[in-house]
Amino acid sequence: DIHNAAQMMNAGKAVIPKGAMEDLEYFLTERGFTYYTRADETTKVLTDIFFVHKHSHTMWCAFPHVLMIDATYNTNMYNMAFVQVVGMASTNQSFSIAHAFLSSEKIDNYIWLLERIRSMLDKCMEPRVIVTDRDLALMNACDEVFPKAYKYLCRFHISQNINRNSKKEFTDKEWKEFVRMFWWLCDSATETLYEYNLGQFQSYLEKMDRLGK
């Protein structure tokens, strides 16, 4: 392996990265990503990095209407939050827009991320709907960078919260009916249908003596 790598270097066909950051930059450049980085002004240590593939950029400009943002944790040795930005096509299929590593989940970090997203639109319309979990820093950053967009909470995270806090109040049979009616409510196609399903849901909870618990 060392012999082969040396030959490639001598032939000018490969560059051996000097470190993790150089390795990442080499990877992103070779595979057609656009990326931005930010470093601490005092220490010059990398704090945030944002990257988007050229194909994702094309999709993002074609379908900029819906923006879904979520962060995962403990996924890398640097303990940086890994943020995934996802869009929705006209066929109701999701696609990856961009990714970022953030050193902190403060509003400043999220504003930097969202400003990079907005800059990639390049005169296209801005998103009309933004879906997040209940991360207050992210929600406040969305209000600042995309003030005209409607902000909604992710119903997956809502359902997780309901499972964690409410399931113990129901029997197995009651819980199955609760979940069925909850998702029926979430899938309401119109405002009128939503109001009707909400009334049915509330009636069920009153019948089960679970309303307000």
PDB file of C-alpha atoms in Angstrom:
ATOM      1  CA  ASP A   1       0.000   0.000   0.000  1.00  0.00           C
ATOM      2  CA  ILE A   2       2.783   2.418   0.879  1.00  0.00           C
ATOM      3  CA  HIS A   3       4.585   1.618  -2.372  1.00  0.00           C
ATOM      4  CA  ASN A   4       1.426   2.225  -4.420  1.00  0.00           C
ATOM      5  CA  ALA A   5       0.682   5.484  -2.606  1.00  0.00           C
ATOM      6  CA  ALA A   6       4.240   6.685  -3.193  1.00  0.00           C
ATOM      7  CA  GLN A   7       3.974   5.924  -6.894  1.00  0.00           C
ATOM      8  CA  MET A   8       0.717   7.853  -7.171  1.00  0.00           C
ATOM      9  CA  MET A   9       2.244  10.821  -5.378  1.00  0.00           C
ATOM     10  CA  ASN A  10       5.274  10.794  -7.636  1.00  0.00           C
ATOM     11  CA  ALA A  11       3.001  10.698 -10.662  1.00  0.00           C
ATOM     12  CA  GLY A  12       1.120  13.722  -9.369  1.00  0.00           C
ATOM     13  CA  LYS A  13      -2.163  11.847  -9.254  1.00  0.00           C
ATOM     14  CA  ALA A  14      -2.844  12.001  -5.543  1.00  0.00           C
ATOM     15  CA  VAL A  15      -2.357  14.297  -2.609  1.00  0.00           C
ATOM     16  CA  ILE A  16      -2.008  12.873   0.878  1.00  0.00           C
ATOM     17  CA  PRO A  17      -3.933  15.123   3.289  1.00  0.00           C
ATOM     18  CA  LYS A  18      -2.040  16.593   6.220  1.00  0.00           C
ATOM     19  CA  GLY A  19      -4.825  16.272   8.762  1.00  0.00           C
ATOM     20  CA  ALA A  20      -8.523  15.801   9.405  1.00  0.00           C
ATOM     21  CA  MET A  21      -9.564  19.216   8.065  1.00  0.00           C
ATOM     22  CA  GLU A  22      -7.426  18.860   4.947  1.00  0.00           C
ATOM     23  CA  ASP A  23      -8.859  15.386   4.449  1.00  0.00           C
ATOM     24  CA  LEU A  24     -12.408  16.712   4.666  1.00  0.00           C
ATOM     25  CA  GLU A  25     -11.733  19.628   2.328  1.00  0.00           C
ATOM     26  CA  TYR A  26     -10.115  17.277  -0.187  1.00  0.00           C
ATOM     27  CA  PHE A  27     -13.132  14.952  -0.010  1.00  0.00           C
ATOM     28  CA  LEU A  28     -15.666  17.771  -0.453  1.00  0.00           C
ATOM     29  CA  THR A  29     -13.793  19.380  -3.332  1.00  0.00           C
ATOM     30  CA  GLU A  30     -13.254  16.112  -5.201  1.00  0.00           C
ATOM     31  CA  ARG A  31     -16.947  15.176  -4.976  1.00  0.00           C
ATOM     32  CA  GLY A  32     -18.469  18.447  -6.096  1.00  0.00           C
ATOM     33  CA  PHE A  33     -19.515  19.973  -2.770  1.00  0.00           C
ATOM     34  CA  THR A  34     -19.700  23.671  -2.008  1.00  0.00           C
ATOM     35  CA  TYR A  35     -18.668  24.345   1.575  1.00  0.00           C
ATOM     36  CA  TYR A  36     -18.201  27.186   4.019  1.00  0.00           C
ATOM     37  CA  THR A  37     -16.275  27.223   7.277  1.00  0.00           C
ATOM     38  CA  ARG A  38     -16.081  29.488  10.292  1.00  0.00           C
ATOM     39  CA  ALA A  39     -13.297  29.690  12.854  1.00  0.00           C
ATOM     40  CA  ASP A  40     -12.844  31.307  16.255  1.00  0.00           C
ATOM     41  CA  GLU A  41     -11.345  34.771  15.720  1.00  0.00           C
ATOM     42  CA  THR A  42      -8.907  34.368  18.594  1.00  0.00           C
ATOM     43  CA  THR A  43      -7.775  30.752  18.419  1.00  0.00           C
ATOM     44  CA  LYS A  44      -8.413  30.233  14.679  1.00  0.00           C
ATOM     45  CA  VAL A  45      -9.886  26.842  15.571  1.00  0.00           C
ATOM     46  CA  LEU A  46     -12.673  25.626  13.269  1.00  0.00           C
ATOM     47  CA  THR A  47     -16.080  26.056  14.911  1.00  0.00           C
ATOM     48  CA  ASP A  48     -18.599  25.405  12.132  1.00  0.00           C
ATOM     49  CA  ILE A  49     -18.671  23.886   8.667  1.00  0.00           C
ATOM     50  CA  PHE A  50     -21.509  23.834   6.136  1.00  0.00           C
ATOM     51  CA  PHE A  51     -21.560  21.808   2.911  1.00  0.00           C
ATOM     52  CA  VAL A  52     -23.983  21.093   0.084  1.00  0.00           C
ATOM     53  CA  HIS A  53     -23.612  18.837  -2.969  1.00  0.00           C
ATOM     54  CA  LYS A  54     -24.158  20.290  -6.440  1.00  0.00           C
ATOM     55  CA  HIS A  55     -27.093  17.950  -7.134  1.00  0.00           C
ATOM     56  CA  SER A  56     -28.713  18.896  -3.818  1.00  0.00           C
ATOM     57  CA  HIS A  57     -28.234  22.555  -4.712  1.00  0.00           C
ATOM     58  CA  THR A  58     -30.073  22.016  -8.002  1.00  0.00           C
ATOM     59  CA  MET A  59     -32.964  20.308  -6.201  1.00  0.00           C
ATOM     60  CA  TRP A  60     -33.015  22.991  -3.508  1.00  0.00           C
ATOM     61  CA  CYS A  61     -33.363  25.797  -6.069  1.00  0.00           C
ATOM     62  CA  ALA A  62     -36.157  23.866  -7.834  1.00  0.00           C
ATOM     63  CA  PHE A  63     -38.068  23.073  -4.619  1.00  0.00           C
ATOM     64  CA  PRO A  64     -37.282  25.737  -1.993  1.00  0.00           C
ATOM     65  CA  HIS A  65     -40.756  25.743  -0.442  1.00  0.00           C
ATOM     66  CA  VAL A  66     -40.267  23.420   2.552  1.00  0.00           C
ATOM     67  CA  LEU A  67     -37.284  23.278   4.873  1.00  0.00           C
ATOM     68  CA  MET A  68     -36.842  20.612   7.575  1.00  0.00           C
ATOM     69  CA  ILE A  69     -33.961  20.929  10.036  1.00  0.00           C
ATOM     70  CA  ASP A  70     -32.825  18.456  12.670  1.00  0.00           C
ATOM     71  CA  ALA A  71     -29.643  17.912  14.650  1.00  0.00           C
ATOM     72  CA  THR A  72     -28.110  14.665  15.895  1.00  0.00           C
ATOM     73  CA  TYR A  73     -25.633  14.255  18.721  1.00  0.00           C
ATOM     74  CA  ASN A  74     -22.772  11.977  19.759  1.00  0.00           C
ATOM     75  CA  THR A  75     -22.169  10.957  16.147  1.00  0.00           C
ATOM     76  CA  ASN A  76     -18.537  12.051  15.868  1.00  0.00           C
ATOM     77  CA  MET A  77     -15.361  12.152  17.918  1.00  0.00           C
ATOM     78  CA  TYR A  78     -15.392  15.961  18.084  1.00  0.00           C
ATOM     79  CA  ASN A  79     -18.736  16.127  19.946  1.00  0.00           C
ATOM     80  CA  MET A  80     -20.085  18.581  17.379  1.00  0.00           C
ATOM     81  CA  ALA A  81     -23.782  18.671  16.547  1.00  0.00           C
ATOM     82  CA  PHE A  82     -24.445  17.257  13.084  1.00  0.00           C
ATOM     83  CA  VAL A  83     -27.281  19.171  11.423  1.00  0.00           C
ATOM     84  CA  GLN A  84     -29.252  17.772   8.504  1.00  0.00           C
ATOM     85  CA  VAL A  85     -31.282  20.068   6.258  1.00  0.00           C
ATOM     86  CA  VAL A  86     -33.955  18.342   4.176  1.00  0.00           C
ATOM     87  CA  GLY A  87     -36.333  19.578   1.460  1.00  0.00           C
ATOM     88  CA  MET A  88     -39.550  18.272  -0.057  1.00  0.00           C
ATOM     89  CA  ALA A  89     -40.156  17.817  -3.779  1.00  0.00           C
ATOM     90  CA  SER A  90     -43.503  18.204  -5.555  1.00  0.00           C
ATOM     91  CA  THR A  91     -43.893  14.404  -5.479  1.00  0.00           C
ATOM     92  CA  ASN A  92     -43.847  14.466  -1.633  1.00  0.00           C
ATOM     93  CA  GLN A  93     -40.409  12.832  -1.662  1.00  0.00           C
ATOM     94  CA  SER A  94     -37.769  14.252   0.664  1.00  0.00           C
ATOM     95  CA  PHE A  95     -34.225  15.029  -0.418  1.00  0.00           C
ATOM     96  CA  SER A  96     -31.055  16.165   1.341  1.00  0.00           C
ATOM     97  CA  ILE A  97     -30.268  19.845   0.944  1.00  0.00           C
ATOM     98  CA  ALA A  98     -27.233  20.400   3.111  1.00  0.00           C
ATOM     99  CA  HIS A  99     -25.329  19.275   6.194  1.00  0.00           C
ATOM    100  CA  ALA A 100     -23.352  21.083   8.851  1.00  0.00           C
ATOM    101  CA  PHE A 101     -21.179  20.471  11.884  1.00  0.00           C
ATOM    102  CA  LEU A 102     -21.742  23.076  14.602  1.00  0.00           C
ATOM    103  CA  SER A 103     -19.599  23.550  17.690  1.00  0.00           C
ATOM    104  CA  SER A 104     -22.571  24.805  19.694  1.00  0.00           C
ATOM    105  CA  GLU A 105     -26.358  24.933  19.490  1.00  0.00           C
ATOM    106  CA  LYS A 106     -26.587  28.637  20.193  1.00  0.00           C
ATOM    107  CA  ILE A 107     -28.625  31.068  18.136  1.00  0.00           C
ATOM    108  CA  ASP A 108     -25.449  32.528  16.599  1.00  0.00           C
ATOM    109  CA  ASN A 109     -24.425  29.142  15.199  1.00  0.00           C
ATOM    110  CA  TYR A 110     -27.875  28.522  13.750  1.00  0.00           C
ATOM    111  CA  ILE A 111     -28.058  32.005  12.230  1.00  0.00           C
ATOM    112  CA  TRP A 112     -24.734  31.347  10.502  1.00  0.00           C
ATOM    113  CA  LEU A 113     -26.093  28.039   9.174  1.00  0.00           C
ATOM    114  CA  LEU A 114     -29.371  29.532   7.939  1.00  0.00           C
ATOM    115  CA  GLU A 115     -27.603  32.445   6.280  1.00  0.00           C
ATOM    116  CA  ARG A 116     -25.468  29.946   4.340  1.00  0.00           C
ATOM    117  CA  ILE A 117     -28.672  28.174   3.271  1.00  0.00           C
ATOM    118  CA  ARG A 118     -30.247  31.438   2.143  1.00  0.00           C
ATOM    119  CA  SER A 119     -27.125  32.439   0.206  1.00  0.00           C
ATOM    120  CA  MET A 120     -27.292  29.178  -1.780  1.00  0.00           C
ATOM    121  CA  LEU A 121     -30.745  30.055  -3.148  1.00  0.00           C
ATOM    122  CA  ASP A 122     -29.231  32.723  -5.418  1.00  0.00           C
ATOM    123  CA  LYS A 123     -32.321  34.807  -6.257  1.00  0.00           C
ATOM    124  CA  CYS A 124     -34.750  31.876  -5.870  1.00  0.00           C
ATOM    125  CA  MET A 125     -37.756  32.231  -3.585  1.00  0.00           C
ATOM    126  CA  GLU A 126     -37.182  31.608   0.115  1.00  0.00           C
ATOM    127  CA  PRO A 127     -38.828  28.720   1.997  1.00  0.00           C
ATOM    128  CA  ARG A 128     -42.467  29.207   2.975  1.00  0.00           C
ATOM    129  CA  VAL A 129     -42.545  26.462   5.634  1.00  0.00           C
ATOM    130  CA  ILE A 130     -39.829  25.468   8.125  1.00  0.00           C
ATOM    131  CA  VAL A 131     -40.182  22.362  10.287  1.00  0.00           C
ATOM    132  CA  THR A 132     -37.987  21.843  13.380  1.00  0.00           C
ATOM    133  CA  ASP A 133     -38.013  20.146  16.735  1.00  0.00           C
ATOM    134  CA  ARG A 134     -38.554  22.355  19.775  1.00  0.00           C
ATOM    135  CA  ASP A 135     -35.029  23.780  19.825  1.00  0.00           C
ATOM    136  CA  LEU A 136     -35.616  27.373  20.926  1.00  0.00           C
ATOM    137  CA  ALA A 137     -32.267  28.633  19.598  1.00  0.00           C
ATOM    138  CA  LEU A 138     -33.024  27.178  16.158  1.00  0.00           C
ATOM    139  CA  MET A 139     -36.600  28.491  16.206  1.00  0.00           C
ATOM    140  CA  ASN A 140     -35.394  32.007  17.082  1.00  0.00           C
ATOM    141  CA  ALA A 141     -32.748  31.851  14.357  1.00  0.00           C
ATOM    142  CA  CYS A 142     -35.413  30.848  11.818  1.00  0.00           C
ATOM    143  CA  ASP A 143     -37.509  33.851  12.841  1.00  0.00           C
ATOM    144  CA  GLU A 144     -34.546  36.145  12.250  1.00  0.00           C
ATOM    145  CA  VAL A 145     -33.269  34.744   8.932  1.00  0.00           C
ATOM    146  CA  PHE A 146     -36.610  33.664   7.403  1.00  0.00           C
ATOM    147  CA  PRO A 147     -39.189  35.911   9.141  1.00  0.00           C
ATOM    148  CA  LYS A 148     -41.917  35.365   6.519  1.00  0.00           C
ATOM    149  CA  ALA A 149     -41.849  31.553   6.636  1.00  0.00           C
ATOM    150  CA  TYR A 150     -44.391  29.574   8.644  1.00  0.00           C
ATOM    151  CA  LYS A 151     -42.725  27.643  11.469  1.00  0.00           C
ATOM    152  CA  TYR A 152     -44.021  24.255  12.580  1.00  0.00           C
ATOM    153  CA  LEU A 153     -42.898  21.589  15.004  1.00  0.00           C
ATOM    154  CA  CYS A 154     -42.029  18.175  13.604  1.00  0.00           C
ATOM    155  CA  ARG A 155     -44.887  15.779  14.310  1.00  0.00           C
ATOM    156  CA  PHE A 156     -42.433  12.908  14.781  1.00  0.00           C
ATOM    157  CA  HIS A 157     -40.895  14.749  17.725  1.00  0.00           C
ATOM    158  CA  ILE A 158     -44.382  15.619  18.985  1.00  0.00           C
ATOM    159  CA  SER A 159     -45.387  11.944  18.870  1.00  0.00           C
ATOM    160  CA  GLN A 160     -42.200  10.979  20.732  1.00  0.00           C
ATOM    161  CA  ASN A 161     -43.057  13.475  23.440  1.00  0.00           C
ATOM    162  CA  ILE A 162     -46.620  12.136  23.663  1.00  0.00           C
ATOM    163  CA  ASN A 163     -45.367   8.554  23.925  1.00  0.00           C
ATOM    164  CA  ARG A 164     -42.947   9.499  26.654  1.00  0.00           C
ATOM    165  CA  ASN A 165     -45.425  11.442  28.769  1.00  0.00           C
ATOM    166  CA  SER A 166     -48.899  10.073  28.062  1.00  0.00           C
ATOM    167  CA  LYS A 167     -48.766   6.369  27.218  1.00  0.00           C
ATOM    168  CA  LYS A 168     -48.702   5.327  30.855  1.00  0.00           C
ATOM    169  CA  GLU A 169     -52.155   6.902  31.353  1.00  0.00           C
ATOM    170  CA  PHE A 170     -53.856   4.457  28.943  1.00  0.00           C
ATOM    171  CA  THR A 171     -54.527   0.754  28.689  1.00  0.00           C
ATOM    172  CA  ASP A 172     -53.104  -0.982  25.606  1.00  0.00           C
ATOM    173  CA  LYS A 173     -56.493  -0.931  23.864  1.00  0.00           C
ATOM    174  CA  GLU A 174     -57.095   2.741  24.729  1.00  0.00           C
ATOM    175  CA  TRP A 175     -53.596   3.685  23.572  1.00  0.00           C
ATOM    176  CA  LYS A 176     -54.041   2.065  20.157  1.00  0.00           C
ATOM    177  CA  GLU A 177     -57.231   4.068  19.633  1.00  0.00           C
ATOM    178  CA  PHE A 178     -55.532   7.227  20.907  1.00  0.00           C
ATOM    179  CA  VAL A 179     -52.655   6.840  18.439  1.00  0.00           C
ATOM    180  CA  ARG A 180     -55.043   6.081  15.576  1.00  0.00           C
ATOM    181  CA  MET A 181     -57.097   9.215  16.239  1.00  0.00           C
ATOM    182  CA  PHE A 182     -54.002  11.353  16.780  1.00  0.00           C
ATOM    183  CA  TRP A 183     -52.539  10.469  13.377  1.00  0.00           C
ATOM    184  CA  TRP A 184     -55.971  10.810  11.786  1.00  0.00           C
ATOM    185  CA  LEU A 185     -56.022  14.362  13.151  1.00  0.00           C
ATOM    186  CA  CYS A 186     -52.482  15.081  11.893  1.00  0.00           C
ATOM    187  CA  ASP A 187     -53.390  13.879   8.396  1.00  0.00           C
ATOM    188  CA  SER A 188     -56.415  16.177   8.067  1.00  0.00           C
ATOM    189  CA  ALA A 189     -56.360  17.502   4.506  1.00  0.00           C
ATOM    190  CA  THR A 190     -58.270  20.750   5.127  1.00  0.00           C
ATOM    191  CA  GLU A 191     -58.841  23.160   7.987  1.00  0.00           C
ATOM    192  CA  THR A 192     -62.523  22.194   8.124  1.00  0.00           C
ATOM    193  CA  LEU A 193     -61.651  18.496   8.345  1.00  0.00           C
ATOM    194  CA  TYR A 194     -59.042  19.278  11.004  1.00  0.00           C
ATOM    195  CA  GLU A 195     -61.623  21.066  13.172  1.00  0.00           C
ATOM    196  CA  TYR A 196     -64.001  18.110  12.822  1.00  0.00           C
ATOM    197  CA  ASN A 197     -61.316  15.529  13.669  1.00  0.00           C
ATOM    198  CA  LEU A 198     -60.163  17.663  16.591  1.00  0.00           C
ATOM    199  CA  GLY A 199     -63.700  17.661  17.989  1.00  0.00           C
ATOM    200  CA  GLN A 200     -63.863  13.874  17.632  1.00  0.00           C
ATOM    201  CA  PHE A 201     -60.496  13.538  19.342  1.00  0.00           C
ATOM    202  CA  GLN A 202     -61.548  15.757  22.239  1.00  0.00           C
ATOM    203  CA  SER A 203     -64.803  13.824  22.639  1.00  0.00           C
ATOM    204  CA  TYR A 204     -62.868  10.582  22.830  1.00  0.00           C
ATOM    205  CA  LEU A 205     -60.531  11.971  25.497  1.00  0.00           C
ATOM    206  CA  GLU A 206     -63.480  13.267  27.518  1.00  0.00           C
ATOM    207  CA  LYS A 207     -65.144   9.840  27.294  1.00  0.00           C
ATOM    208  CA  MET A 208     -61.936   8.194  28.516  1.00  0.00           C
ATOM    209  CA  ASP A 209     -61.561  10.875  31.230  1.00  0.00           C
ATOM    210  CA  ARG A 210     -58.129  11.761  29.796  1.00  0.00           C
ATOM    211  CA  LEU A 211     -58.738  15.319  28.627  1.00  0.00           C
ATOM    212  CA  GLY A 212     -56.310  17.691  30.321  1.00  0.00           C
ATOM    213  CA  LYS A 213     -54.205  14.930  31.872  1.00  0.00           C
TER     214      LYS A 213
END
